[in-house]
Amino acid sequence: MAGRPKKCLSFIGFSLICLKMVASANTAPEIPTIDQAYSKISTSITVEWATVPGATSYLLTAEDGDTVIETMVANSPGTVTGLKAATLYQITVRSVSATGRSPASLPKQAKTVLAAPILEVSSTSPDSILVQWEAVYMAIGFSVSIMRANGLGRIWKENTTNTSLTFTRLDAGTLYTIKAYAWNANGTPGDDSTCNQRTSPRAPASIQVSLDGGALKASVSWAPTEGAFNYTVMALSDSSELSCSTTLSACTISSLQCGTEYLISVLASNDAGSSKSTSSEALKTVACAPGRVTIQEDPPGHLSVAWSNVDLGDYYVAFVKSDDGLEVHCNTSLTQCNFLSECGFTYFISVFAYNKAGQSPLGDVFNYTTAPCCPSDINPVLVSSDRVEIVWSPVRGAELYETKAVDGFKVVECNDTAPACTLSALECDTKYNVTVYSFSEVRGSNMSCTSRFVTTAPCSPEIKNVSKDAFSMIRVHWRSTNDDATYTVTAQGEKGLYRCSSKGESCVMGSLPCGSVFSVTAVAETQAGRSLPSFSVPLETVPCCPAGLTVTQVTQSVINVSWTVGTGAQTYVTVLESHTGQSKCLTHQNQCLLGCITCGVNYTVALKAISATGLTADCTYQSYSSSACCPLGVKLYRLSPNGIRIYWQASRGSTNYSTDLYGSKGIFTCAPRAGLSFCDVTEIPCGDVYTVMVSPVAETGLKLTFCPKKIYSVTCSGSTLGMVIYRGKRNAE
């Protein structure tokens, strides 16, 4: 790496040796003569010399004792650059040709001119420009000139020994060209410095401000001003600063604050700066929406809406809209409004403030729900002893209904979303104060609902006993604690329904059919309703007496009593009684044989019909007369060959008799006249055996067949008079 410069240096050294050898062989060009050397620019010196024949170029050298600067030029004049300002240099020139380079000419001294001042310019006002610079080395004065950049108009020139200068009475918003240079003690001017500067614009005039209160923005316009590149609108308040910028002559400031007074100013600006604000427009925005809105309903049906006062508010309008679409409002300069309200509505409430700028923005929309309406048509549709079912029409605003029944310190309640409630576990015959409260989640219960009294149905009576009096009337006794109740007793059975009523504690029922089983219940009834039936008590009436009873004489001492079935009877007791004694039988059948009957005696016939539970019906029938006694001492006497007299001993009482003779050749009958104890049968064949029976004849004409029969033989021989031979006795058949 280090070897390469060396090679380059050796090669260069070799070239120089060659050149020197060539120069020695060829004549170098002549030495130039400097005519003059002068400086017009602080960093260069221009040199003039006479042309040297054969020279192809010239080497200019400037030395200031510290540095040497060389410049190769083609011909005269030539300029050495890169020099220091206000510095004395010694200038030499060498001519150069192909054969070599001449020695340096005689030196000539020249001094570079002063450096150009470095300008700082600004427009301090729409009609002035301030020019500033730093001190320039070796300068004793400065010249500054200004003119319109477009070349129109005059040129202002000022000389000064200071380092700043202000030009006034300029045109606002106009571009100017400023030129400045310094001079030294000899009055030689140095380099000049040129720059352009625009004066700042004047403040815009004819400012117009219009407010869009709803959007809280202001549109600002103005007359354009000369030389303005941009405009800035400022909106200043005590608490905020807003702005907008534009290149046009109108601008809109957004996001204004309600209830605020702004000062609106417009600044014009360009590259020189901004105009000074000379005037401003006052702007009052719309008032803010009133806050701290309170809503009260006192008393019910009256809404009071109040709010806080707001800045810049001239008056207020409160709007109240119900959920059915109806809207009302009030206009006031105060901070409160009163409205009429109805139960069960939700009201949407908003309050606006107004001033000349318009309506305030929409604030919070409040909703207020009034208490739900109270049911007004409470109707008990079912009232029992321990339960009341209540219905009513649905009411506006109610989400739930609370029903309470109060009796002293006892409270029964039910809650339901339906407009109906069944209150249970109530006391019978009790007056309850019933109230139906409507409830909403927002407002709670409407405690202003009116109540009504509902009395439960009477308590069920308790049947103490059922008794039967001497006249077969049924008397029912009960116990009850009801006030002013009417009691109805019902006996229900297969044979019908029977009732009796009373306001007391007993009632009598008659005409209940015999032989029946009834279920007896009692019900109490008041204006409030009917009680539940009491527990039933069974009632059995006595069995029915048989409708028909027949007494049949079987033998002289035995009768058969038969009867129809008596409803409800299971056992019968039959009694025949006379002065001679009593005959009785007990049977489950509907007939009975009674013995030990005395003939020819009147008997009373009684029948007892007994039920399975032992109830007895005493049945009395017409008396019965037993049949007459069979006659005794029946004998036959021949009256003639073909005639027979039958004779007997009559029994007690006056009785008619009938005599029958039964033989193989016929039956022969005779009936005596009343009071006689014999009768005659004529034309009876003899030589036959006859069965003879003398029977009493009942009042009905019925002959009794149970008397004893005797057998006689009637012969055909012997006397025509005398007894018939008795052959024996035959049992009655």
XYZ file of C-alpha atoms in Angstrom:
733
model
C 0.000 0.000 0.000
C 2.732 2.500 0.923
C 4.738 1.689 -2.063
C 2.409 3.049 -4.638
C 2.828 6.862 -3.756
C 6.479 6.397 -3.831
C 6.378 4.900 -7.310
C 4.219 7.761 -8.352
C 6.740 10.171 -6.858
C 9.629 8.424 -8.601
C 7.840 8.556 -11.859
C 7.151 12.172 -11.314
C 10.760 12.807 -10.438
C 11.788 11.060 -13.552
C 9.488 13.204 -15.599
C 10.870 16.350 -14.060
C 14.360 15.251 -14.858
C 13.259 14.609 -18.388
C 11.626 17.963 -18.639
C 14.677 19.613 -17.287
C 16.750 17.835 -19.804
C 14.351 18.854 -22.561
C 14.267 22.414 -21.324
C 17.902 22.447 -21.424
C 17.674 21.349 -24.929
C 14.763 23.741 -25.863
C 14.302 27.443 -24.951
C 11.550 28.256 -22.344
C 8.889 30.935 -23.144
C 9.440 34.524 -22.157
C 8.596 35.951 -18.807
C 5.268 37.814 -18.868
C 4.979 41.403 -17.694
C 2.000 42.233 -15.450
C 0.146 45.299 -16.611
C -2.188 45.547 -13.672
C -3.727 43.485 -10.904
C -6.972 44.441 -9.264
C -9.808 42.937 -7.212
C -13.544 43.338 -7.933
C -14.670 40.365 -5.906
C -13.519 39.778 -2.403
C -12.405 36.231 -3.167
C -10.457 36.860 -6.365
C -7.882 39.128 -8.064
C -7.864 39.723 -11.800
C -4.470 40.030 -13.509
C -3.752 41.563 -16.931
C -0.429 41.005 -18.852
C 0.969 41.195 -22.311
C 0.735 38.021 -24.354
C 3.934 35.948 -24.571
C 4.593 34.399 -27.958
C 4.657 30.674 -27.903
C 2.968 30.454 -24.506
C 0.067 28.070 -24.400
C -1.045 28.964 -20.891
C -0.112 30.986 -17.882
C 0.376 30.141 -14.244
C -0.939 32.796 -11.870
C 0.387 32.792 -8.329
C -0.971 34.781 -5.325
C 0.918 34.848 -2.073
C -0.091 36.596 1.173
C 2.799 35.328 3.246
C 0.871 32.431 4.643
C -0.551 30.726 1.655
C 0.260 30.348 -2.033
C -2.541 29.896 -4.489
C -1.845 29.009 -8.111
C -4.229 29.146 -10.999
C -3.605 28.040 -14.611
C -5.305 30.211 -17.220
C -5.244 30.253 -21.002
C -4.669 33.916 -21.636
C -4.884 37.409 -20.220
C -6.735 38.528 -18.225
C -6.794 35.768 -15.713
C -8.321 35.524 -12.273
C -7.024 33.906 -9.143
C -9.875 32.704 -6.999
C -10.233 31.272 -3.551
C -8.661 34.288 -1.914
C -9.408 35.966 1.358
C -11.298 39.272 1.361
C -9.544 42.527 2.172
C -6.127 40.852 1.982
C -2.961 42.110 0.268
C -1.517 39.564 -2.157
C 1.689 39.488 -4.226
C 0.847 38.390 -7.728
C 3.207 36.741 -10.246
C 2.648 35.224 -13.674
C 4.577 32.453 -15.483
C 4.119 31.604 -19.115
C 3.892 27.972 -20.019
C 4.503 26.279 -23.348
C 5.381 22.871 -24.613
C 9.020 23.604 -24.082
C 8.606 24.595 -20.504
C 7.576 27.257 -18.059
C 9.131 30.667 -17.712
C 10.333 32.101 -14.456
C 7.930 34.221 -12.434
C 7.281 37.696 -13.574
C 7.985 40.672 -11.482
C 5.441 40.612 -8.596
C 2.603 43.050 -8.435
C 0.642 43.788 -5.281
C -3.152 43.795 -5.225
C -5.620 43.772 -2.415
C -8.961 41.933 -2.474
C -12.045 44.074 -1.944
C -14.158 43.877 1.145
C -16.463 40.941 1.635
C -20.160 41.407 1.055
C -22.172 41.961 4.213
C -24.345 38.992 5.214
C -27.865 40.429 5.362
C -30.703 39.556 7.676
C -33.915 41.204 6.549
C -37.379 41.199 8.045
C -40.572 43.154 7.776
C -41.335 44.663 11.135
C -44.588 46.165 9.939
C -46.654 46.225 6.773
C -44.794 49.363 5.594
C -41.207 48.751 6.747
C -38.295 46.396 6.267
C -35.436 46.024 8.705
C -32.025 45.180 7.214
C -29.322 43.883 9.550
C -25.776 42.549 9.016
C -22.630 41.781 10.860
C -19.544 43.974 10.719
C -17.369 43.451 7.676
C -13.566 43.241 8.036
C -11.824 46.488 7.062
C -15.135 48.198 6.264
C -15.758 51.757 7.394
C -19.178 52.220 5.826
C -22.042 50.516 4.061
C -24.411 51.318 1.250
C -27.914 49.752 1.259
C -30.507 50.185 -1.467
C -34.080 48.885 -1.858
C -36.550 48.751 -4.720
C -39.609 46.763 -5.802
C -38.618 43.368 -7.063
C -40.621 43.943 -10.209
C -38.501 46.964 -11.029
C -41.347 49.421 -10.806
C -41.021 52.506 -8.715
C -38.026 54.318 -7.266
C -34.858 53.087 -5.594
C -34.087 54.044 -2.015
C -30.383 54.095 -1.128
C -28.914 54.758 2.251
C -25.274 54.972 3.456
C -24.498 54.137 7.052
C -21.704 53.168 9.304
C -24.103 51.099 11.415
C -24.890 47.443 10.972
C -28.668 47.883 10.555
C -31.035 50.043 8.633
C -34.856 50.318 8.455
C -36.721 51.305 5.341
C -40.164 52.778 6.035
C -43.150 54.013 4.067
C -43.108 50.906 1.955
C -46.108 49.235 0.404
C -47.664 46.443 2.478
C -47.427 42.914 1.173
C -44.961 43.877 -1.560
C -41.785 42.044 -2.568
C -38.662 44.222 -2.422
C -35.063 43.618 -3.535
C -32.377 44.819 -1.084
C -28.724 45.257 -2.116
C -25.886 46.179 0.261
C -22.083 46.465 0.152
C -19.271 47.780 2.360
C -16.441 50.142 1.465
C -13.031 50.586 2.962
C -11.042 53.645 3.949
C -10.219 54.287 0.335
C -13.870 54.276 -0.543
C -13.467 51.120 -2.521
C -16.699 49.219 -2.483
C -16.663 45.592 -1.640
C -18.834 42.761 -2.751
C -22.515 43.435 -2.691
C -25.188 41.211 -1.175
C -28.665 40.981 -2.639
C -31.824 39.497 -1.160
C -35.586 39.786 -1.515
C -37.942 40.596 1.297
C -41.705 41.016 1.301
C -43.423 43.394 3.621
C -45.997 41.814 5.920
C -49.659 42.237 4.897
C -52.134 44.568 6.510
C -54.901 43.180 8.684
C -58.026 42.177 6.694
C -60.994 44.535 6.828
C -64.766 44.118 6.501
C -64.895 41.054 8.745
C -68.264 39.299 8.701
C -69.181 36.612 11.248
C -72.196 34.275 11.070
C -72.935 31.569 13.652
C -74.418 28.153 13.075
C -75.706 27.597 16.588
C -76.836 24.054 16.018
C -73.414 22.909 14.823
C -71.554 25.337 17.087
C -69.416 26.681 14.301
C -68.835 30.190 12.977
C -68.305 31.231 9.354
C -65.976 34.227 9.069
C -65.368 36.204 5.850
C -63.335 39.310 5.051
C -62.008 41.472 2.238
C -58.762 40.092 0.777
C -55.587 42.046 1.620
C -52.569 42.684 -0.639
C -49.673 40.271 -0.418
C -51.330 37.849 1.934
C -50.485 34.214 1.354
C -52.607 32.840 4.152
C -55.268 33.943 6.628
C -55.744 32.796 10.183
C -59.005 33.359 12.039
C -58.678 33.457 15.801
C -61.560 32.927 18.222
C -60.496 33.832 21.749
C -62.480 33.334 24.939
C -61.588 33.373 28.585
C -61.006 29.654 28.584
C -60.117 28.606 25.075
C -58.509 29.614 21.806
C -59.680 28.300 18.464
C -58.447 29.042 14.966
C -58.718 28.105 11.354
C -56.437 28.874 8.387
C -57.113 29.323 4.716
C -55.775 30.877 1.549
C -59.261 32.093 0.673
C -61.242 34.961 2.112
C -63.523 32.848 4.291
C -63.022 30.257 6.965
C -65.140 28.239 9.375
C -64.242 27.760 13.011
C -65.661 24.552 14.435
C -65.976 23.136 17.920
C -67.100 26.352 19.511
C -68.213 26.063 23.095
C -71.788 26.799 24.000
C -72.469 29.639 26.400
C -69.228 31.392 25.502
C -68.424 34.846 24.218
C -65.610 34.930 21.662
C -63.543 37.752 20.126
C -63.068 36.995 16.443
C -60.015 38.423 14.675
C -58.449 37.705 11.277
C -54.694 37.765 10.662
C -53.166 37.900 7.205
C -49.724 36.356 6.777
C -47.061 35.834 4.165
C -43.412 34.889 4.175
C -42.666 38.143 5.987
C -44.974 37.441 8.899
C -48.474 38.188 10.062
C -50.469 41.333 10.188
C -51.311 42.976 13.441
C -54.889 42.582 14.628
C -56.448 45.977 14.606
C -60.086 45.065 15.296
C -62.134 42.078 16.446
C -65.751 41.039 16.292
C -67.620 39.861 19.356
C -69.484 36.541 18.967
C -71.856 35.021 21.478
C -72.611 31.351 20.937
C -75.865 29.652 21.833
C -76.289 28.924 25.502
C -75.404 25.495 26.817
C -78.146 23.031 27.588
C -79.372 23.571 31.144
C -77.954 21.102 33.624
C -78.925 19.718 37.012
C -82.407 18.975 35.743
C -84.625 17.669 38.539
C -88.072 16.139 38.115
C -90.557 15.775 40.928
C -94.130 14.578 41.049
C -95.772 16.160 44.044
C -98.645 15.797 44.368
C -99.424 12.944 41.974
C -100.611 14.308 38.672
C -98.282 17.324 38.745
C -94.756 17.234 37.337
C -92.323 19.928 38.398
C -89.246 20.293 36.163
C -86.389 22.492 37.424
C -82.912 23.212 36.077
C -79.864 25.371 36.683
C -79.354 28.787 35.136
C -76.903 28.919 32.219
C -74.674 31.677 30.868
C -75.977 33.644 27.908
C -79.428 32.065 28.312
C -82.198 34.630 27.747
C -85.127 32.220 28.242
C -85.877 28.530 28.450
C -88.264 26.073 26.831
C -89.008 22.737 28.519
C -90.517 19.965 26.389
C -92.399 17.040 27.914
C -93.394 14.189 25.599
C -95.371 11.196 26.807
C -94.843 7.722 25.439
C -98.122 7.929 23.545
C -96.660 10.713 21.378
C -98.365 13.709 22.971
C -95.981 16.614 23.578
C -96.411 19.828 25.576
C -93.954 22.585 26.407
C -93.583 25.714 28.452
C -91.670 28.922 27.748
C -90.197 30.774 30.711
C -87.415 33.080 31.783
C -87.327 31.256 35.124
C -85.718 27.932 35.885
C -88.831 25.866 36.570
C -91.943 24.639 34.760
C -94.975 22.714 35.944
C -96.900 20.171 33.890
C -99.942 18.007 34.407
C -99.196 14.286 34.346
C -101.141 11.065 34.263
C -100.501 7.768 35.951
C -98.737 4.981 34.109
C -96.969 7.157 31.537
C -93.294 7.575 30.797
C -92.455 11.192 30.031
C -89.357 12.230 28.074
C -88.160 15.627 29.227
C -85.657 17.972 27.602
C -84.838 21.589 28.395
C -83.357 24.109 25.951
C -81.916 27.536 26.555
C -82.387 30.295 23.967
C -80.684 33.569 23.115
C -80.277 35.656 19.989
C -77.865 33.093 18.595
C -80.520 30.398 18.701
C -81.315 27.240 20.581
C -78.895 25.499 22.881
C -77.609 22.048 21.921
C -79.642 19.076 23.002
C -78.687 18.123 26.505
C -79.563 14.982 28.359
C -83.050 13.677 27.686
C -84.573 12.634 30.958
C -87.345 10.142 31.329
C -89.710 10.052 34.235
C -92.208 7.285 34.743
C -95.212 8.117 36.844
C -96.650 5.611 39.248
C -98.816 2.965 37.590
C -102.547 3.557 37.645
C -104.689 1.971 40.336
C -107.278 -0.652 39.387
C -110.719 0.905 39.770
C -113.103 -1.917 38.936
C -112.150 -4.506 41.522
C -114.775 -7.207 41.257
C -115.017 -10.287 43.487
C -116.178 -12.976 41.054
C -115.990 -15.836 43.512
C -116.454 -15.619 47.237
C -116.315 -18.737 49.380
C -115.778 -19.367 53.058
C -111.988 -19.378 52.808
C -111.266 -17.967 49.386
C -111.971 -14.840 47.355
C -111.225 -14.568 43.650
C -110.881 -10.970 42.481
C -110.540 -9.651 38.930
C -110.034 -6.179 37.523
C -109.215 -4.488 34.256
C -105.527 -4.084 33.404
C -104.205 -0.601 34.109
C -101.572 1.466 32.340
C -98.030 1.196 33.609
C -98.563 -1.812 35.867
C -96.070 -4.642 35.549
C -97.254 -6.454 38.659
C -100.231 -6.333 40.973
C -100.020 -6.711 44.749
C -103.287 -7.723 46.394
C -103.622 -7.511 50.163
C -106.522 -8.549 52.361
C -106.282 -7.173 55.899
C -108.265 -8.314 58.912
C -106.860 -6.593 61.943
C -103.269 -7.736 62.239
C -103.644 -10.608 59.837
C -102.610 -9.948 56.251
C -103.098 -12.260 53.287
C -101.511 -11.219 50.015
C -100.773 -12.440 46.532
C -98.666 -11.038 43.694
C -99.318 -11.681 40.032
C -98.751 -10.125 36.633
C -102.286 -11.024 35.612
C -105.218 -8.748 36.543
C -106.653 -11.391 38.845
C -105.894 -12.795 42.246
C -107.194 -15.606 44.417
C -106.839 -14.920 48.117
C -106.897 -18.190 50.013
C -106.616 -19.351 53.620
C -109.111 -16.684 54.684
C -111.371 -16.834 57.694
C -115.012 -17.559 57.014
C -117.677 -14.930 57.705
C -114.959 -12.264 58.045
C -114.850 -8.771 56.654
C -111.553 -8.020 54.900
C -110.177 -4.709 53.697
C -108.920 -5.625 50.197
C -106.546 -3.366 48.263
C -104.982 -3.971 44.863
C -101.723 -2.065 44.430
C -100.177 -1.633 40.995
C -96.398 -1.991 40.746
C -93.748 -1.037 38.220
C -90.048 -1.725 38.425
C -89.192 1.929 37.850
C -91.620 3.569 40.272
C -92.506 0.764 42.682
C -95.965 0.391 44.161
C -98.681 2.984 43.851
C -99.683 3.237 47.494
C -102.552 5.647 46.795
C -104.878 2.919 45.533
C -108.210 2.754 47.320
C -109.507 -0.344 49.056
C -112.859 -2.046 49.316
C -114.392 -4.369 51.852
C -115.092 -7.973 50.952
C -116.777 -10.350 53.356
C -116.117 -14.048 53.003
C -118.933 -16.524 52.783
C -120.342 -17.799 56.092
C -118.798 -20.647 57.999
C -120.165 -24.101 57.437
C -122.660 -25.073 60.166
C -122.094 -28.178 62.261
C -125.078 -30.504 62.586
C -125.379 -31.513 66.226
C -128.234 -33.980 65.978
C -131.275 -35.047 64.022
C -134.376 -35.920 66.043
C -137.883 -37.141 65.322
C -140.852 -35.848 67.263
C -144.140 -37.515 68.052
C -145.652 -36.343 64.824
C -142.970 -37.975 62.676
C -141.408 -34.609 61.949
C -137.642 -34.475 61.515
C -135.911 -31.719 63.467
C -132.314 -30.868 62.599
C -130.148 -28.973 65.096
C -126.835 -27.277 64.204
C -124.185 -24.984 65.628
C -122.777 -21.922 63.815
C -120.905 -18.703 64.525
C -122.176 -16.715 61.543
C -123.855 -13.350 61.840
C -127.258 -12.861 60.245
C -127.148 -16.051 58.220
C -129.988 -18.102 56.803
C -129.519 -21.851 57.092
C -130.877 -24.384 54.671
C -130.970 -28.049 55.605
C -131.183 -30.551 52.775
C -132.081 -34.205 53.033
C -131.211 -35.994 49.835
C -132.018 -39.559 49.051
C -133.164 -41.868 46.311
C -136.722 -40.729 46.717
C -136.065 -37.038 46.348
C -134.774 -33.863 47.903
C -136.305 -32.248 50.987
C -135.422 -28.913 52.556
C -136.136 -26.685 55.461
C -134.731 -23.234 56.294
C -134.276 -21.123 59.386
C -132.310 -18.185 60.723
C -131.970 -19.941 64.051
C -130.189 -23.126 64.936
C -132.814 -25.712 63.987
C -135.501 -26.404 61.445
C -138.169 -29.061 60.919
C -138.748 -31.209 57.884
C -141.913 -33.224 57.338
C -143.358 -35.585 54.779
C -140.173 -37.536 54.376
C -141.017 -40.871 52.763
C -140.815 -43.965 54.917
C -138.229 -46.626 54.398
C -135.693 -44.264 52.931
C -132.098 -43.287 53.678
C -131.119 -39.623 53.386
C -127.907 -37.622 53.599
C -128.586 -34.512 55.655
C -126.408 -31.418 55.167
C -126.719 -27.806 56.227
C -125.614 -24.682 54.346
C -125.377 -21.133 55.657
C -126.083 -18.213 53.365
C -125.497 -14.483 53.794
C -125.237 -11.554 51.413
C -121.589 -12.491 50.952
C -122.418 -15.930 49.622
C -122.998 -19.524 50.600
C -120.921 -21.622 52.903
C -119.647 -25.024 52.062
C -122.072 -27.761 53.101
C -121.635 -29.169 56.557
C -120.463 -32.680 57.038
C -123.367 -34.923 56.132
C -125.323 -36.821 58.713
C -127.171 -39.977 57.655
C -130.919 -40.082 58.275
C -133.012 -43.204 58.007
C -136.788 -43.015 58.154
C -138.868 -45.800 59.706
C -139.810 -48.624 57.367
C -143.020 -48.338 55.463
C -146.016 -50.272 56.751
C -147.140 -52.936 54.325
C -149.871 -51.577 52.145
C -152.000 -54.687 52.377
C -152.487 -57.259 55.122
C -154.590 -60.432 54.775
C -155.727 -62.723 57.576
C -156.769 -66.197 56.557
C -158.315 -68.754 58.939
C -156.405 -71.954 58.497
C -158.007 -73.946 61.269
C -160.279 -73.063 64.044
C -157.270 -72.046 66.194
C -154.730 -71.189 63.516
C -154.717 -68.237 61.184
C -152.300 -67.163 58.452
C -151.401 -63.454 58.310
C -149.750 -62.262 55.079
C -148.808 -58.794 53.895
C -147.108 -56.906 51.154
C -143.460 -55.966 51.520
C -142.874 -52.754 53.473
C -140.102 -50.596 52.012
C -137.146 -50.521 54.314
C -138.427 -53.309 56.523
C -136.324 -56.353 57.177
C -138.145 -57.936 60.109
C -141.829 -58.070 60.924
C -143.630 -58.679 64.227
C -147.289 -59.659 63.923
C -149.553 -59.446 66.983
C -153.179 -60.498 67.310
C -154.623 -59.485 70.609
C -158.026 -59.925 72.263
C -159.456 -60.204 75.715
C -158.622 -63.835 75.642
C -154.958 -63.293 75.059
C -152.286 -62.451 72.545
C -150.729 -64.261 69.671
C -147.406 -63.060 68.196
C -144.863 -64.091 65.610
C -141.461 -62.668 64.433
C -140.403 -63.291 60.894
C -138.291 -62.040 58.013
C -140.937 -63.216 55.573
C -144.121 -61.486 54.579
C -146.437 -64.037 56.197
C -146.819 -65.690 59.502
C -148.958 -68.511 61.082
C -150.517 -67.670 64.425
C -151.963 -70.340 66.647
C -154.017 -70.451 69.826
C -156.716 -68.428 68.201
C -160.036 -68.495 69.943
C -162.899 -68.939 67.590
C -165.573 -66.357 67.398
C -163.483 -63.631 69.043
C -162.614 -60.119 67.722
C -158.887 -59.542 67.543
C -156.888 -56.348 66.967
C -154.277 -56.900 64.314
C -150.957 -55.032 64.701
C -147.771 -55.276 62.601
C -144.376 -53.865 63.368
C -142.036 -53.274 60.442
C -138.419 -53.159 61.610
C -135.449 -51.934 59.550
C -131.980 -53.430 59.570
C -130.879 -50.734 61.999
C -133.773 -51.383 64.354
C -136.090 -48.570 63.378
C -139.660 -49.711 63.943
C -142.879 -48.686 62.297
C -146.038 -49.562 64.249
C -148.657 -50.515 61.734
C -152.287 -50.832 62.813
C -154.937 -52.527 60.755
C -158.697 -53.220 61.099
C -159.691 -55.681 63.727
C -160.102 -59.311 62.801
C -162.852 -61.578 63.978
C -161.908 -65.179 64.174
C -164.246 -67.593 62.566
C -167.171 -68.987 64.427
C -166.579 -72.130 66.331
C -167.377 -75.395 64.664
C -170.641 -76.839 65.972
C -170.619 -79.810 68.307
C -172.832 -82.790 68.594
C -173.572 -83.265 64.949
C -176.124 -86.050 64.498
C -178.238 -87.365 61.626
C -181.884 -88.506 61.995
C -183.990 -90.246 59.318
C -187.084 -88.385 58.611
C -188.348 -90.643 55.861
C -186.869 -93.248 53.662
C -185.254 -90.519 51.644
C -185.072 -87.663 54.204
C -182.338 -86.826 56.700
C -182.217 -84.168 59.447
C -178.835 -82.979 60.520
C -178.719 -81.584 64.031
C -175.892 -79.831 65.943
C -175.206 -77.735 68.956
C -174.624 -74.079 67.922
C -171.477 -72.291 69.066
C -171.306 -68.942 70.774
C -172.960 -66.114 69.040
C -175.315 -66.035 66.234
C -173.790 -67.781 63.309
C -175.083 -69.066 60.075
C -174.212 -72.604 59.192
C -174.014 -74.667 56.099
C -174.361 -78.443 56.019
C -172.824 -80.601 53.352
C -173.283 -84.348 52.845
C -170.827 -86.004 50.542
C -171.715 -89.377 49.218
C -170.988 -91.539 46.275
C -174.233 -90.584 44.718
C -173.833 -86.837 45.133
C -173.361 -83.927 47.401
C -176.301 -82.719 49.337
C -176.404 -79.320 51.013
C -178.753 -77.604 53.329
C -178.755 -74.308 55.122
C -180.911 -73.692 58.160
C -182.836 -70.619 58.732
C -181.274 -68.121 61.035
C -181.276 -69.123 64.655
C -181.899 -72.841 63.990
C -179.388 -75.541 64.752
C -180.639 -78.162 62.280
C -181.528 -78.498 58.665
C -183.169 -81.182 56.541
C -182.013 -82.874 53.434
C -184.728 -84.573 51.436
C -184.484 -87.024 48.667
C -181.229 -88.432 49.808
C -180.497 -91.884 48.553
C -180.247 -94.519 51.203
C -177.861 -97.308 51.279
C -174.873 -95.035 51.026
C -172.157 -93.750 53.317
C -172.073 -89.986 53.718
C -169.437 -87.572 55.006
C -171.197 -84.869 56.934
C -169.666 -81.466 57.750
C -171.450 -78.590 59.411
C -169.513 -75.373 58.853
C -170.046 -71.851 60.080
C -170.543 -69.367 57.257
C -168.490 -66.175 57.459
C -170.035 -62.817 56.874
C -168.490 -62.808 53.456
C -170.449 -65.958 52.648
C -167.332 -68.080 52.682
C -167.850 -71.510 54.210
C -165.163 -72.639 56.578
C -163.723 -75.938 55.592
C -161.748 -76.824 58.622
C -164.606 -78.126 60.878
C -164.515 -81.874 61.638
C -166.291 -84.289 59.332
C -168.336 -87.271 60.395
C -169.237 -90.379 58.429
C -172.694 -91.821 58.581
C -174.232 -94.777 56.881
C -177.767 -94.402 55.728
C -179.420 -97.786 55.363
C -182.570 -98.612 53.535
C -184.030 -101.101 56.027
C -185.789 -100.587 59.325
C -187.970 -97.872 60.577
C -188.402 -94.798 58.699
C -187.615 -92.901 61.776
C -184.571 -93.122 63.946
C -180.958 -92.420 63.944
C -178.585 -93.004 61.206
C -175.764 -95.264 62.103
C -172.567 -93.364 62.945
C -169.711 -94.914 61.176
C -166.860 -92.671 62.400
C -165.155 -89.315 62.241
C -163.126 -88.034 59.349
C -160.514 -85.356 59.591
C -161.164 -82.203 57.709
C -159.344 -81.969 54.540
